[in-house]
Tab-separated table of C-alpha atoms in Angstrom:
chain	number	residue	atom	x	y	z
A	1	MET	CA	21.315	34.214	-17.790
A	2	ALA	CA	21.618	31.813	-20.730
A	3	ASN	CA	24.008	32.455	-23.590
A	4	LYS	CA	21.679	33.214	-26.524
A	5	GLU	CA	23.966	31.487	-29.040
A	6	HIS	CA	24.161	28.322	-26.940
A	7	LEU	CA	20.404	28.274	-26.420
A	8	ALA	CA	19.710	28.767	-30.128
A	9	LEU	CA	22.084	25.914	-31.034
A	10	LEU	CA	20.442	23.551	-28.552
A	11	LYS	CA	16.987	24.276	-29.964
A	12	GLN	CA	18.222	23.362	-33.468
A	13	GLY	CA	18.287	19.727	-32.423
A	14	ALA	CA	20.575	17.030	-31.082
A	15	VAL	CA	22.609	16.555	-34.290
A	16	ARG	CA	23.483	20.262	-34.666
A	17	TRP	CA	24.202	20.550	-30.939
A	18	LEU	CA	26.510	17.510	-30.880
A	19	SER	CA	28.381	18.771	-33.926
A	20	TRP	CA	28.998	22.140	-32.251
A	21	ARG	CA	30.108	20.569	-28.972
A	22	THR	CA	32.484	18.200	-30.767
A	23	LYS	CA	34.130	21.134	-32.532
A	24	ASN	CA	34.241	23.234	-29.343
A	25	PRO	CA	35.076	20.812	-26.505
A	26	GLU	CA	36.661	23.556	-24.394
A	27	ILE	CA	33.415	25.585	-24.166
A	28	GLU	CA	31.082	24.864	-21.245
A	29	PRO	CA	27.565	25.749	-22.438
A	30	ASP	CA	25.695	28.351	-20.400
A	31	LEU	CA	21.971	27.669	-20.437
A	32	SER	CA	21.274	29.066	-16.978
A	33	GLY	CA	17.727	30.253	-16.385
A	34	ALA	CA	16.504	29.047	-19.787
A	35	SER	CA	12.995	27.692	-20.294
A	36	LEU	CA	13.329	24.221	-21.826
A	37	ARG	CA	10.036	22.920	-20.532
A	38	GLY	CA	8.670	19.860	-22.305
A	39	ILE	CA	11.174	19.748	-25.175
A	40	ASN	CA	12.897	16.565	-26.371
A	41	LEU	CA	16.565	16.454	-25.357
A	42	ARG	CA	16.903	12.688	-25.558
A	43	GLY	CA	20.567	11.680	-25.559
A	44	ALA	CA	21.702	15.325	-25.536
A	45	TYR	CA	25.361	15.938	-24.743
A	46	LEU	CA	25.162	18.423	-21.860
A	47	GLU	CA	28.166	17.289	-19.874
A	48	GLY	CA	29.592	20.154	-17.803
A	49	ALA	CA	26.848	22.537	-18.956
A	50	CYS	CA	25.426	25.251	-16.729
A	51	LEU	CA	21.693	24.600	-16.379
A	52	ARG	CA	21.301	26.411	-13.103
A	53	ASN	CA	17.741	27.566	-12.408
A	54	CYS	CA	16.522	26.151	-15.752
A	55	ASP	CA	12.925	25.113	-16.281
A	56	LEU	CA	13.249	21.487	-17.415
A	57	SER	CA	9.873	20.338	-16.144
A	58	GLU	CA	8.378	17.539	-18.258
A	59	THR	CA	11.483	17.648	-20.476
A	60	VAL	CA	12.669	14.426	-22.130
A	61	LEU	CA	16.266	13.813	-21.056
A	62	ILE	CA	16.363	10.051	-21.583
A	63	ALA	CA	19.982	8.836	-21.735
A	64	ALA	CA	21.165	12.466	-21.695
A	65	HIS	CA	24.794	13.174	-20.777
A	66	LEU	CA	24.693	15.521	-17.780
A	67	SER	CA	27.768	14.458	-15.843
A	68	ARG	CA	29.383	17.366	-13.971
A	69	ALA	CA	26.541	19.639	-15.093
A	70	ASN	CA	25.307	22.443	-12.845
A	71	LEU	CA	21.596	21.891	-12.225
A	72	ASN	CA	21.360	23.786	-8.959
A	73	THR	CA	17.799	25.061	-8.290
A	74	ALA	CA	16.665	23.680	-11.673
A	75	ASN	CA	13.045	22.584	-12.072
A	76	LEU	CA	12.973	18.972	-13.287
A	77	GLN	CA	9.493	18.156	-12.038
A	78	ALA	CA	7.977	15.233	-13.975
A	79	ALA	CA	11.013	15.204	-16.301
A	80	SER	CA	12.138	11.928	-17.875
A	81	LEU	CA	15.782	11.116	-17.101
A	82	LEU	CA	15.618	7.396	-17.699
A	83	ASP	CA	19.200	6.018	-17.922
A	84	ALA	CA	20.616	9.563	-17.852
A	85	HIS	CA	24.259	10.174	-16.881
A	86	LEU	CA	24.588	12.588	-13.945
A	87	ILE	CA	27.927	11.530	-12.469
A	88	GLU	CA	29.300	14.291	-10.214
A	89	ALA	CA	26.466	16.589	-11.286
A	90	SER	CA	25.344	19.350	-8.902
A	91	LEU	CA	21.603	19.423	-8.143
A	92	VAL	CA	21.541	21.476	-4.958
A	93	ASP	CA	17.943	22.498	-4.140
A	94	ALA	CA	16.760	21.133	-7.499
A	95	LYS	CA	13.116	20.113	-7.903
A	96	LEU	CA	12.665	16.535	-9.165
A	97	ILE	CA	9.164	15.818	-7.876
A	98	ASN	CA	7.629	12.794	-9.657
A	99	ALA	CA	10.568	12.658	-12.084
A	100	ASP	CA	11.365	9.410	-13.920
A	101	LEU	CA	14.934	8.644	-12.840
A	102	ARG	CA	14.972	4.891	-13.396
A	103	GLY	CA	18.452	3.579	-14.078
A	104	ALA	CA	19.990	7.065	-13.907
A	105	ASP	CA	23.587	7.396	-12.706
A	106	PHE	CA	23.887	9.938	-9.881
A	107	SER	CA	27.111	8.520	-8.451
A	108	HIS	CA	29.109	11.168	-6.565
A	109	ALA	CA	26.416	13.765	-7.395
A	110	ASN	CA	25.502	16.590	-5.010
A	111	LEU	CA	21.767	16.608	-4.238
A	112	ILE	CA	21.752	18.545	-0.970
A	113	GLY	CA	18.266	19.897	-0.275
A	114	ALA	CA	16.815	18.547	-3.533
A	115	ASN	CA	13.127	17.596	-3.667
A	116	LEU	CA	12.612	14.090	-5.093
A	117	ARG	CA	9.213	13.415	-3.542
A	118	GLY	CA	7.469	10.630	-5.416
A	119	ALA	CA	10.358	10.242	-7.874
A	120	ASP	CA	10.988	6.870	-9.526
A	121	LEU	CA	14.620	5.904	-8.850
A	122	GLN	CA	14.277	2.197	-9.433
A	123	GLY	CA	17.696	0.730	-10.251
A	124	ALA	CA	19.370	4.153	-10.071
A	125	ASP	CA	23.005	4.528	-8.997
A	126	LEU	CA	23.357	6.981	-6.104
A	127	SER	CA	26.578	5.561	-4.709
A	128	GLU	CA	28.686	8.100	-2.800
A	129	ALA	CA	26.095	10.805	-3.592
A	130	ASN	CA	25.454	13.666	-1.173
A	131	LEU	CA	21.751	13.650	-0.256
A	132	ILE	CA	21.827	15.510	3.054
A	133	GLY	CA	18.410	16.956	3.857
A	134	THR	CA	16.892	15.660	0.632
A	135	GLU	CA	13.124	15.109	0.321
A	136	LEU	CA	12.434	11.534	-0.850
A	137	ARG	CA	9.038	10.861	0.686
A	138	GLY	CA	7.228	8.120	-1.194
A	139	ALA	CA	10.096	7.719	-3.667
A	140	ASN	CA	10.676	4.385	-5.412
A	141	LEU	CA	14.273	3.262	-4.743
A	142	ARG	CA	13.708	-0.409	-5.418
A	143	GLY	CA	17.027	-2.045	-6.302
A	144	ALA	CA	18.840	1.323	-6.195
A	145	ASN	CA	22.515	1.542	-5.271
A	146	LEU	CA	22.973	3.937	-2.346
A	147	SER	CA	26.212	2.461	-1.035
A	148	GLY	CA	28.349	5.043	0.707
A	149	ALA	CA	25.787	7.793	0.101
A	150	ASN	CA	25.133	10.495	2.703
A	151	LEU	CA	21.413	10.675	3.545
A	152	LYS	CA	21.738	12.371	6.904
A	153	ARG	CA	18.475	14.074	7.944
A	154	THR	CA	16.834	12.953	4.691
A	155	ASN	CA	13.078	12.352	4.561
A	156	LEU	CA	12.490	8.821	3.229
A	157	SER	CA	9.152	8.216	4.915
A	158	GLU	CA	6.996	5.715	2.999
A	159	ALA	CA	9.840	5.178	0.508
A	160	ASN	CA	10.308	1.850	-1.278
A	161	LEU	CA	13.849	0.550	-0.638
A	162	TYR	CA	13.113	-3.050	-1.547
A	163	GLN	CA	16.403	-4.880	-2.266
A	164	ALA	CA	18.304	-1.560	-2.284
A	165	ASN	CA	22.044	-1.463	-1.582
A	166	LEU	CA	22.564	0.687	1.523
A	167	ASN	CA	25.903	-0.730	2.599
A	168	LEU	CA	28.009	1.869	4.464
A	169	THR	CA	25.247	4.472	3.884
A	170	ASN	CA	24.782	7.345	6.341
A	171	LEU	CA	21.108	7.542	7.352
A	172	SER	CA	21.646	9.114	10.757
A	173	SER	CA	18.704	11.207	11.984
A	174	ALA	CA	16.813	10.393	8.756
A	175	ASN	CA	13.022	10.055	8.703
A	176	LEU	CA	12.220	6.518	7.513
A	177	HIS	CA	8.742	6.143	8.999
A	178	GLU	CA	6.918	3.291	7.231
A	179	ALA	CA	9.793	2.853	4.761
A	180	ARG	CA	10.104	-0.599	3.156
A	181	PHE	CA	13.502	-2.338	3.312
A	182	HIS	CA	12.484	-5.894	2.364
A	183	GLY	CA	15.579	-7.793	1.252
A	184	ALA	CA	17.729	-4.634	1.400
A	185	TYR	CA	21.432	-4.642	2.264
A	186	LEU	CA	22.460	-2.368	5.151
A	187	TYR	CA	25.906	-3.686	6.094
A	188	LYS	CA	27.563	-1.180	8.451
A	189	ALA	CA	24.903	1.425	7.616
A	190	ASN	CA	24.652	4.363	10.029
A	191	LEU	CA	21.063	4.716	11.306
A	192	HIS	CA	21.922	6.423	14.587
A	193	LYS	CA	18.870	8.283	15.918
A	194	ALA	CA	16.927	7.537	12.731
A	195	LYS	CA	13.114	7.599	12.832
A	196	LEU	CA	12.077	4.105	11.730
A	197	SER	CA	8.714	3.604	13.404
A	198	GLU	CA	6.525	1.052	11.593
A	199	SER	CA	9.215	0.430	8.981
A	200	HIS	CA	9.564	-2.967	7.304
A	201	PHE	CA	12.854	-4.904	7.224
A	202	GLY	CA	11.593	-8.394	6.395
A	203	GLY	CA	14.515	-10.517	5.199
A	204	ALA	CA	16.890	-7.531	5.178
A	205	TYR	CA	20.631	-7.786	5.861
A	206	VAL	CA	21.353	-5.339	8.689
A	207	PHE	CA	24.637	-6.946	9.687
A	208	TRP	CA	26.854	-4.690	11.849
A	209	ALA	CA	24.599	-1.649	11.285
A	210	ASP	CA	24.412	1.191	13.818
A	211	LEU	CA	20.811	1.617	15.011
A	212	SER	CA	21.710	3.084	18.381
A	213	GLU	CA	19.049	5.391	19.869
A	214	ALA	CA	16.866	4.898	16.783
A	215	ASP	CA	13.065	4.940	17.024
A	216	LEU	CA	11.942	1.502	15.815
A	217	TYR	CA	8.503	1.404	17.412
A	218	LYS	CA	6.469	-1.376	15.743
A	219	ALA	CA	9.237	-2.000	13.187
A	220	ASP	CA	9.062	-5.346	11.386
A	221	PHE	CA	12.360	-7.293	11.377
A	222	ARG	CA	10.963	-10.770	10.762
A	223	TRP	CA	13.648	-13.187	9.537
A	224	SER	CA	16.156	-10.373	9.025
A	225	ASN	CA	19.874	-10.586	9.844
A	226	LEU	CA	20.882	-8.139	12.595
A	227	SER	CA	23.995	-9.992	13.708
A	228	LYS	CA	26.477	-7.662	15.451
A	229	ALA	CA	24.146	-4.688	14.951
A	230	ASN	CA	24.232	-1.885	17.523
A	231	LEU	CA	20.737	-1.216	18.913
A	232	ALA	CA	21.839	0.294	22.220
A	233	GLY	CA	19.260	2.655	23.669
A	234	ALA	CA	16.885	2.125	20.752
A	235	ASN	CA	13.101	2.203	21.047
A	236	LEU	CA	12.078	-1.304	19.955
A	237	SER	CA	8.765	-1.438	21.758
A	238	ASN	CA	6.209	-3.638	19.990
A	239	ALA	CA	8.747	-4.443	17.260
A	240	ASN	CA	8.581	-7.827	15.534
A	241	PHE	CA	11.823	-9.853	15.523
A	242	THR	CA	10.269	-13.241	14.814
A	243	GLY	CA	12.964	-15.556	13.465
A	244	ALA	CA	15.513	-12.730	13.281
A	245	ASN	CA	19.238	-13.280	13.786
A	246	LEU	CA	20.434	-10.953	16.562
A	247	SER	CA	23.492	-12.943	17.573
A	248	ASN	CA	26.267	-10.779	19.056
A	249	ALA	CA	24.056	-7.691	18.731
A	250	ILE	CA	24.170	-4.864	21.282
A	251	LEU	CA	20.778	-4.119	22.850
A	252	ALA	CA	22.006	-2.553	26.071
A	253	GLY	CA	19.445	-0.132	27.471
A	254	ALA	CA	17.026	-0.806	24.624
A	255	ASP	CA	13.261	-0.600	25.111
A	256	LEU	CA	11.825	-3.964	24.001
A	257	ARG	CA	8.531	-3.794	25.842
A	258	GLY	CA	5.913	-5.856	24.037
A	259	ALA	CA	8.373	-6.902	21.332
A	260	SER	CA	8.050	-10.274	19.612
A	261	LEU	CA	11.314	-12.245	19.747
A	262	ASN	CA	9.722	-15.560	18.962
A	263	LYS	CA	12.292	-17.993	17.488
A	264	ALA	CA	14.886	-15.191	17.376
A	265	ASN	CA	18.588	-15.960	17.697
A	266	LEU	CA	19.771	-13.956	20.708
A	267	SER	CA	22.955	-15.887	21.376
A	268	LYS	CA	25.758	-13.760	22.835
A	269	VAL	CA	23.530	-10.682	22.630
A	270	ASN	CA	24.111	-7.839	25.089
A	271	LEU	CA	20.807	-7.033	26.812
A	272	THR	CA	22.321	-5.278	29.829
A	273	GLY	CA	19.775	-2.880	31.301
A	274	ALA	CA	17.259	-3.527	28.509
A	275	ASN	CA	13.512	-3.612	29.163
A	276	LEU	CA	11.832	-6.838	27.978
A	277	GLU	CA	8.612	-6.422	29.910
A	278	ALA	CA	5.731	-8.262	28.181
A	279	ALA	CA	8.073	-9.297	25.352
A	280	ASN	CA	7.555	-12.680	23.658
A	281	LEU	CA	10.694	-14.859	23.990
A	282	GLU	CA	9.045	-18.142	23.041
A	283	ASP	CA	11.577	-20.509	21.413
A	284	ALA	CA	14.200	-17.747	21.386
A	285	LEU	CA	17.856	-18.778	21.648
A	286	LEU	CA	19.502	-16.938	24.570
A	287	SER	CA	22.723	-18.894	25.024
A	288	GLN	CA	25.521	-16.760	26.513
A	289	ALA	CA	23.306	-13.672	26.431
A	290	ARG	CA	24.187	-10.865	28.861
A	291	LEU	CA	21.170	-10.067	31.025
A	292	GLU	CA	22.583	-8.004	33.901
A	293	MET	CA	19.891	-5.666	35.288
A	294	THR	CA	17.579	-6.586	32.399
A	295	VAL	CA	13.820	-6.273	32.997
A	296	MET	CA	12.462	-9.693	32.017
A	297	PRO	CA	9.046	-10.361	30.385
A	298	ASP	CA	7.472	-10.998	33.818
A	299	GLY	CA	8.640	-7.601	35.047
A	300	LYS	CA	11.362	-8.969	37.293
A	301	ILE	CA	14.894	-7.609	37.086
A	302	HIS	CA	17.576	-10.146	36.222
A	303	PRO	CA	20.415	-10.070	38.746
């Protein structure tokens, strides 16, 4: 339950609140469970504050200082946190549906189980953040920094990840159906067993990424860089790899039935035991490719 004195001070305005916090730096404000719906807290200094289970829906928190704050189970639906500071903040099971989070800094924050469906995270910093099991369906993550973040089992279906930084990101077992990765960076990203059917990777950098056993049915990888990527055992049926760079990639045991590999670079690729039945290999480069026991486009097994 919120401290009545702290709550009263906050409602007196940003100037009075900042003055009190400056004079009492050792006190961590307790605003837990308070109703702050729709009020203007622009630039408010709430670093380290307890806002657990608060109602902050539609609240203006533009450029607010919330680093290390406790926002667990808080309701931030449709709140405005443009350029807010949330470094190392805790937002476990928080509700941020349709929130404006553009340019916000969530680096090292804990967002396990949070609901960010439809949120606008364009240009946000989520590096090293914990997003296990988070709901991000339809979220806008264009140009966001997710490097080193943990998004295991996260729902990112239909999300916009255009030009996002996903280097060293853990997306294992995540749902990325119809997600858009155009021009994104996924160097050494972990996408093991991820659901990526009908996703779009046009021009993306997927160098050395782990896509083993992932579902990439009808995925679009046109002109993307998948050099040294691990796609062993992946479902790549009807996927489009036109012009893609797959040199030194591992595709052992992968299902490539009906895939388009037109003009793809498959030099030194490992296709051992893969199924290429009805695949299009027109103008593909296959120099030094491993094809032992591979089912070729005509249905015959390569010796």
